[in-house]
GROMACS .gro file of C-alpha atoms in nm:
model
  305
    1MET     CA    1  -6.255   2.457  -9.060
    2SER     CA    2  -6.179   2.673  -9.314
    3LYS     CA    3  -6.547   2.668  -9.373
    4GLN     CA    4  -6.592   2.797  -9.003
    5ASN     CA    5  -6.303   3.019  -9.041
    6ASN     CA    6  -6.442   3.192  -9.341
    7SER     CA    7  -6.775   3.228  -9.168
    8ILE     CA    8  -6.654   3.412  -8.827
    9GLN     CA    9  -6.422   3.621  -9.030
   10SER     CA   10  -6.737   3.767  -9.331
   11ILE     CA   11  -6.910   3.851  -8.981
   12LEU     CA   12  -6.648   4.053  -8.815
   13ASN     CA   13  -6.632   4.215  -9.202
   14LYS     CA   14  -6.933   4.353  -9.078
   15LYS     CA   15  -6.809   4.725  -8.916
   16TRP     CA   16  -7.085   4.770  -8.682
   17ILE     CA   17  -7.039   4.389  -8.550
   18VAL     CA   18  -6.637   4.485  -8.440
   19TRP     CA   19  -6.741   4.783  -8.226
   20VAL     CA   20  -7.057   4.641  -8.110
   21GLY     CA   21  -6.744   4.325  -7.995
   22ILE     CA   22  -6.526   4.601  -7.877
   23LEU     CA   23  -6.762   4.795  -7.660
   24THR     CA   24  -6.822   4.474  -7.490
   25ILE     CA   25  -6.452   4.393  -7.419
   26THR     CA   26  -6.424   4.687  -7.244
   27ILE     CA   27  -6.738   4.739  -7.051
   28LEU     CA   28  -6.660   4.381  -6.933
   29TRP     CA   29  -6.257   4.492  -6.842
   30GLY     CA   30  -6.353   4.784  -6.726
   31TYR     CA   31  -6.562   4.613  -6.459
   32ALA     CA   32  -6.339   4.339  -6.427
   33TRP     CA   33  -6.121   4.622  -6.264
   34VAL     CA   34  -6.344   4.656  -5.961
   35LEU     CA   35  -6.400   4.240  -5.857
   36MET     CA   36  -5.975   4.222  -5.961
   37LYS     CA   37  -5.964   4.450  -5.648
   38ALA     CA   38  -6.251   4.291  -5.412
   39SER     CA   39  -6.060   4.006  -5.439
   40LEU     CA   40  -5.829   4.131  -5.228
   41GLU     CA   41  -5.981   4.070  -4.856
   42TYR     CA   42  -6.012   3.725  -5.010
   43MET     CA   43  -5.688   3.598  -5.096
   44GLY     CA   44  -5.355   3.705  -5.220
   45PRO     CA   45  -5.300   3.884  -5.592
   46PHE     CA   46  -5.157   3.568  -5.706
   47THR     CA   47  -5.335   3.293  -5.590
   48PHE     CA   48  -5.679   3.456  -5.760
   49SER     CA   49  -5.471   3.528  -6.091
   50SER     CA   50  -5.410   3.122  -6.060
   51PHE     CA   51  -5.811   3.082  -5.989
   52ARG     CA   52  -5.844   3.316  -6.269
   53PHE     CA   53  -5.687   3.205  -6.566
   54GLY     CA   54  -5.748   2.845  -6.479
   55VAL     CA   55  -6.063   2.889  -6.546
   56GLY     CA   56  -6.056   3.095  -6.798
   57ALA     CA   57  -5.805   2.765  -6.952
   58ILE     CA   58  -6.008   2.533  -6.891
   59THR     CA   59  -6.364   2.739  -7.078
   60LEU     CA   60  -6.166   2.796  -7.376
   61LEU     CA   61  -6.026   2.405  -7.349
   62LEU     CA   62  -6.331   2.278  -7.339
   63LEU     CA   63  -6.502   2.505  -7.599
   64CYS     CA   64  -6.166   2.358  -7.807
   65TRP     CA   65  -6.290   2.018  -7.767
   66VAL     CA   66  -6.670   2.069  -7.863
   67LEU     CA   67  -6.586   2.253  -8.192
   68LYS     CA   68  -6.298   1.988  -8.257
   69LEU     CA   69  -5.988   2.228  -8.328
   70GLY     CA   70  -5.765   1.967  -8.138
   71LEU     CA   71  -5.408   2.095  -8.069
   72PRO     CA   72  -5.170   2.364  -8.261
   73GLN     CA   73  -4.933   2.219  -8.488
   74LYS     CA   74  -4.630   2.176  -8.301
   75ARG     CA   75  -4.448   2.494  -8.446
   76TYR     CA   76  -4.666   2.713  -8.278
   77TRP     CA   77  -4.639   2.606  -7.934
   78LYS     CA   78  -4.368   2.811  -7.831
   79HIS     CA   79  -4.477   3.116  -7.944
   80LEU     CA   80  -4.767   3.041  -7.782
   81LEU     CA   81  -4.538   2.977  -7.460
   82ILE     CA   82  -4.444   3.386  -7.548
   83ILE     CA   83  -4.775   3.499  -7.561
   84GLY     CA   84  -4.899   3.375  -7.307
   85THR     CA   85  -4.600   3.441  -7.052
   86LEU     CA   86  -4.625   3.823  -7.199
   87GLN     CA   87  -4.984   3.875  -7.224
   88THR     CA   88  -5.145   3.632  -6.893
   89SER     CA   89  -4.790   3.558  -6.724
   90VAL     CA   90  -4.637   3.856  -6.630
   91VAL     CA   91  -4.958   4.106  -6.732
   92PHE     CA   92  -5.120   4.019  -6.448
   93LEU     CA   93  -4.880   3.923  -6.203
   94LEU     CA   94  -4.740   4.284  -6.219
   95VAL     CA   95  -5.106   4.363  -6.208
   96MET     CA   96  -5.279   4.237  -5.984
   97PHE     CA   97  -4.970   4.252  -5.748
   98ALA     CA   98  -4.920   4.683  -5.795
   99LEU     CA   99  -5.394   4.650  -5.716
  100MET     CA  100  -5.231   4.609  -5.354
  101PHE     CA  101  -5.094   4.980  -5.337
  102VAL     CA  102  -5.301   5.151  -5.586
  103GLY     CA  103  -5.639   5.232  -5.648
  104ALA     CA  104  -5.863   5.007  -5.976
  105GLY     CA  105  -5.883   5.304  -6.147
  106LYS     CA  106  -5.572   5.451  -6.186
  107SER     CA  107  -5.438   5.099  -6.205
  108SER     CA  108  -5.729   5.058  -6.534
  109VAL     CA  109  -5.557   5.404  -6.648
  110LEU     CA  110  -5.214   5.343  -6.637
  111LEU     CA  111  -5.260   4.988  -6.791
  112TYR     CA  112  -5.402   5.133  -7.106
  113SER     CA  113  -5.091   5.374  -7.177
  114MET     CA  114  -5.046   4.967  -7.377
  115PRO     CA  115  -5.221   5.153  -7.700
  116MET     CA  116  -4.886   5.446  -7.714
  117TRP     CA  117  -4.630   5.102  -7.715
  118SER     CA  118  -4.845   4.889  -7.943
  119SER     CA  119  -4.857   5.171  -8.179
  120LEU     CA  120  -4.509   5.253  -8.215
  121LEU     CA  121  -4.389   4.881  -8.170
  122ALA     CA  122  -4.672   4.838  -8.518
  123VAL     CA  123  -4.431   5.085  -8.687
  124LYS     CA  124  -4.150   4.936  -8.626
  125PHE     CA  125  -4.277   4.570  -8.669
  126LEU     CA  126  -4.573   4.533  -8.880
  127ASP     CA  127  -4.535   4.838  -9.150
  128GLU     CA  128  -4.834   5.030  -9.030
  129LYS     CA  129  -4.830   5.380  -9.088
  130LEU     CA  130  -4.911   5.669  -8.839
  131THR     CA  131  -5.133   5.892  -9.030
  132PRO     CA  132  -5.179   6.284  -8.922
  133LEU     CA  133  -5.519   6.208  -8.780
  134LYS     CA  134  -5.423   5.884  -8.582
  135THR     CA  135  -5.082   6.007  -8.453
  136ALA     CA  136  -5.316   6.287  -8.317
  137GLY     CA  137  -5.569   6.097  -8.183
  138LEU     CA  138  -5.334   5.852  -8.052
  139MET     CA  139  -5.160   6.166  -7.831
  140ILE     CA  140  -5.492   6.291  -7.741
  141GLY     CA  141  -5.591   5.965  -7.573
  142MET     CA  142  -5.268   5.949  -7.437
  143ILE     CA  143  -5.327   6.322  -7.296
  144GLY     CA  144  -5.618   6.249  -7.141
  145LEU     CA  145  -5.449   5.953  -6.976
  146LEU     CA  146  -5.207   6.222  -6.806
  147THR     CA  147  -5.484   6.411  -6.661
  148ILE     CA  148  -5.581   6.137  -6.513
  149LEU     CA  149  -5.312   6.018  -6.343
  150GLY     CA  150  -5.235   6.347  -6.324
  151TRP     CA  151  -4.945   6.466  -6.076
  152ASP     CA  152  -4.892   6.183  -5.871
  153ILE     CA  153  -4.507   6.119  -5.848
  154TRP     CA  154  -4.410   6.488  -5.782
  155THR     CA  155  -4.709   6.504  -5.481
  156GLY     CA  156  -4.580   6.350  -5.209
  157GLN     CA  157  -4.710   5.971  -5.252
  158SER     CA  158  -4.573   5.624  -5.053
  159ALA     CA  159  -4.295   5.459  -5.257
  160GLU     CA  160  -4.516   5.116  -5.252
  161ILE     CA  161  -4.769   5.357  -5.431
  162ILE     CA  162  -4.517   5.471  -5.672
  163ILE     CA  163  -4.332   5.128  -5.720
  164GLY     CA  164  -4.663   5.006  -5.797
  165GLU     CA  165  -4.754   5.263  -6.023
  166LEU     CA  166  -4.464   5.136  -6.238
  167LEU     CA  167  -4.503   4.778  -6.284
  168ILE     CA  168  -4.832   4.818  -6.434
  169ILE     CA  169  -4.628   5.006  -6.673
  170ILE     CA  170  -4.437   4.769  -6.762
  171ALA     CA  171  -4.720   4.500  -6.770
  172ALA     CA  172  -4.893   4.751  -7.043
  173VAL     CA  173  -4.527   4.740  -7.254
  174SER     CA  174  -4.534   4.372  -7.150
  175TRP     CA  175  -4.915   4.326  -7.330
  176ALA     CA  176  -4.822   4.586  -7.613
  177ILE     CA  177  -4.500   4.334  -7.752
  178SER     CA  178  -4.749   4.017  -7.697
  179ASN     CA  179  -5.017   4.221  -7.983
  180ILE     CA  180  -4.735   4.210  -8.192
  181TYR     CA  181  -4.542   3.892  -8.176
  182TYR     CA  182  -4.908   3.725  -8.207
  183ARG     CA  183  -4.989   3.926  -8.527
  184LEU     CA  184  -4.649   3.827  -8.615
  185LYS     CA  185  -4.680   3.458  -8.562
  186VAL     CA  186  -4.996   3.295  -8.484
  187GLN     CA  187  -5.233   3.530  -8.645
  188GLU     CA  188  -5.334   3.223  -8.878
  189LEU     CA  189  -5.435   3.045  -8.596
  190PRO     CA  190  -5.804   2.968  -8.496
  191LYS     CA  191  -5.877   3.245  -8.265
  192ILE     CA  192  -6.049   3.063  -7.965
  193GLN     CA  193  -5.737   2.748  -7.980
  194ALA     CA  194  -5.429   3.096  -8.016
  195SER     CA  195  -5.656   3.184  -7.713
  196ALA     CA  196  -5.720   2.894  -7.498
  197PHE     CA  197  -5.300   2.801  -7.552
  198GLN     CA  198  -5.183   3.102  -7.413
  199MET     CA  199  -5.403   3.179  -7.147
  200LEU     CA  200  -5.272   2.796  -7.065
  201PHE     CA  201  -4.924   2.871  -7.091
  202GLY     CA  202  -4.995   3.185  -6.920
  203ALA     CA  203  -5.212   3.021  -6.570
  204ILE     CA  204  -4.913   2.770  -6.568
  205GLY     CA  205  -4.710   3.049  -6.534
  206ILE     CA  206  -4.871   3.214  -6.317
  207PHE     CA  207  -4.942   2.908  -6.056
  208ILE     CA  208  -4.587   2.839  -6.016
  209VAL     CA  209  -4.481   3.204  -5.894
  210THR     CA  210  -4.787   3.158  -5.654
  211LEU     CA  211  -4.641   2.816  -5.479
  212ILE     CA  212  -4.330   2.988  -5.491
  213MET     CA  213  -4.411   3.371  -5.257
  214GLU     CA  214  -4.760   3.253  -5.122
  215SER     CA  215  -4.792   2.889  -5.025
  216GLY     CA  216  -4.957   2.851  -4.742
  217GLN     CA  217  -5.110   3.205  -4.710
  218SER     CA  218  -5.572   3.181  -4.650
  219ILE     CA  219  -5.812   3.165  -4.863
  220GLU     CA  220  -6.135   3.269  -4.852
  221ILE     CA  221  -6.381   3.085  -5.080
  222SER     CA  222  -6.699   3.279  -5.069
  223PHE     CA  223  -7.044   3.383  -5.262
  224HIS     CA  224  -6.834   3.683  -5.350
  225SER     CA  225  -6.515   3.539  -5.413
  226THR     CA  226  -6.629   3.260  -5.600
  227TYR     CA  227  -6.844   3.540  -5.802
  228TYR     CA  228  -6.504   3.699  -5.854
  229ILE     CA  229  -6.343   3.414  -5.955
  230LEU     CA  230  -6.552   3.342  -6.242
  231PHE     CA  231  -6.669   3.645  -6.371
  232THR     CA  232  -6.354   3.657  -6.454
  233GLY     CA  233  -6.230   3.401  -6.548
  234VAL     CA  234  -6.542   3.329  -6.709
  235LEU     CA  235  -6.630   3.716  -6.884
  236ALA     CA  236  -6.339   3.879  -6.836
  237SER     CA  237  -6.065   3.676  -6.979
  238ALA     CA  238  -6.221   3.300  -7.133
  239LEU     CA  239  -6.460   3.569  -7.353
  240CYS     CA  240  -6.265   3.908  -7.373
  241PHE     CA  241  -5.958   3.769  -7.489
  242THR     CA  242  -6.090   3.588  -7.740
  243VAL     CA  243  -6.318   3.835  -7.890
  244TRP     CA  244  -5.959   4.084  -7.872
  245PHE     CA  245  -5.734   3.837  -8.088
  246MET     CA  246  -6.075   3.839  -8.353
  247ILE     CA  247  -6.082   4.202  -8.360
  248MET     CA  248  -5.685   4.223  -8.387
  249SER     CA  249  -5.726   3.984  -8.669
  250VAL     CA  250  -5.938   4.245  -8.905
  251VAL     CA  251  -5.831   4.584  -8.785
  252ASP     CA  252  -5.485   4.742  -8.778
  253MET     CA  253  -5.312   4.749  -8.467
  254VAL     CA  254  -5.365   5.106  -8.364
  255THR     CA  255  -5.708   5.078  -8.407
  256ALA     CA  256  -5.746   4.791  -8.210
  257THR     CA  257  -5.527   4.914  -7.908
  258ILE     CA  258  -5.654   5.321  -7.946
  259SER     CA  259  -6.043   5.175  -7.890
  260THR     CA  260  -5.942   4.969  -7.607
  261LEU     CA  261  -5.858   5.276  -7.425
  262LEU     CA  262  -6.228   5.298  -7.344
  263VAL     CA  263  -6.213   5.065  -7.062
  264PRO     CA  264  -5.999   5.269  -6.834
  265ILE     CA  265  -6.293   5.519  -6.864
  266PHE     CA  266  -6.531   5.149  -6.760
  267GLY     CA  267  -6.265   5.127  -6.442
  268LEU     CA  268  -6.288   5.431  -6.352
  269LEU     CA  269  -6.651   5.482  -6.386
  270PHE     CA  270  -6.776   5.128  -6.203
  271SER     CA  271  -6.438   5.194  -5.945
  272SER     CA  272  -6.598   5.522  -5.865
  273LEU     CA  273  -6.982   5.348  -5.824
  274LEU     CA  274  -6.875   5.015  -5.632
  275LEU     CA  275  -6.556   5.144  -5.438
  276LYS     CA  276  -6.601   5.463  -5.375
  277GLU     CA  277  -6.254   5.598  -5.507
  278GLN     CA  278  -6.254   5.971  -5.613
  279LEU     CA  279  -6.411   6.065  -5.962
  280THR     CA  280  -6.225   6.398  -5.938
  281ILE     CA  281  -6.268   6.724  -6.220
  282GLY     CA  282  -5.903   6.577  -6.388
  283VAL     CA  283  -6.048   6.212  -6.429
  284ILE     CA  284  -6.415   6.348  -6.608
  285ILE     CA  285  -6.161   6.561  -6.836
  286GLY     CA  286  -5.882   6.306  -6.922
  287SER     CA  287  -6.177   6.079  -6.997
  288SER     CA  288  -6.328   6.330  -7.164
  289LEU     CA  289  -6.024   6.367  -7.398
  290ILE     CA  290  -5.967   5.994  -7.427
  291LEU     CA  291  -6.312   5.980  -7.608
  292ILE     CA  292  -6.235   6.276  -7.836
  293GLY     CA  293  -5.902   6.052  -7.935
  294ILE     CA  294  -6.090   5.789  -8.010
  295ILE     CA  295  -6.324   5.976  -8.260
  296VAL     CA  296  -6.019   6.206  -8.404
  297ALA     CA  297  -5.844   5.868  -8.482
  298GLN     CA  298  -6.146   5.637  -8.661
  299MET     CA  299  -6.185   5.951  -8.865
  300LYS     CA  300  -6.068   5.880  -9.296
  301GLN     CA  301  -5.822   6.087  -9.403
  302PRO     CA  302  -5.938   6.357  -9.686
  303ARG     CA  303  -5.774   6.240 -10.032
  304VAL     CA  304  -5.550   6.482 -10.160
  305LYS     CA  305  -5.645   6.518 -10.528
   0.00000   0.00000   0.00000
């Protein structure tokens, strides 16, 4: 198994492959926001999340079986439970509930304030350095997010929308904490194995909440709702989270998390095209700032002679 891990590591050491992986998962995650919003027409938010991450966990567990990865050592189970709770249960219970009040595009922007929290936590707990260029890139990217978000709180929004936005920000912090915890506690596990078991634990947590909150509610199973579940479960969950863990193992936390700022750009684009959510000048300017921030953050610091 170590030979398999070494071969995967050698592939990931090629920078262009890492960036193809980042682009792929950010497009899939961006599109998934449209499906998450649309799924609310067919079932409750927690029910959809149970289906989504149940399918994702089963897919990854089957892959672990095919690859003969087996079970993680007992000392990792507690850590995987914590990561699954933070990254899967908390994040997507809050996000799916908030999507009942907040648009898909704007929700994706709020959740991807995550890089700010991850970067700050990485400095504290991973001893990573915020270089001047990475700091500038992070600030430009966050200004872009704030530009897209606009002045909603100060322009008379309903209480439901404001509460929904705050819940998504809490979800972003939870995701950031899980990123740091993963790097500290389970990074040496095979990435597919870590992704499978954190998602399994997270799905169990979501299922328990679903039984409590949405037991007896109607579920409409159709071609569209099945497609939403399978796409978000197999691709946006099983595939993307595995690739995400792989990327985090070869690049620093700041670079990885700033790169995910591409997701709200795709989320806004797909939401505008498919859900007819308004794409304003502020959204266009903010998205441009996010891209500039990513480019600045990736620039190498000039050496002082």
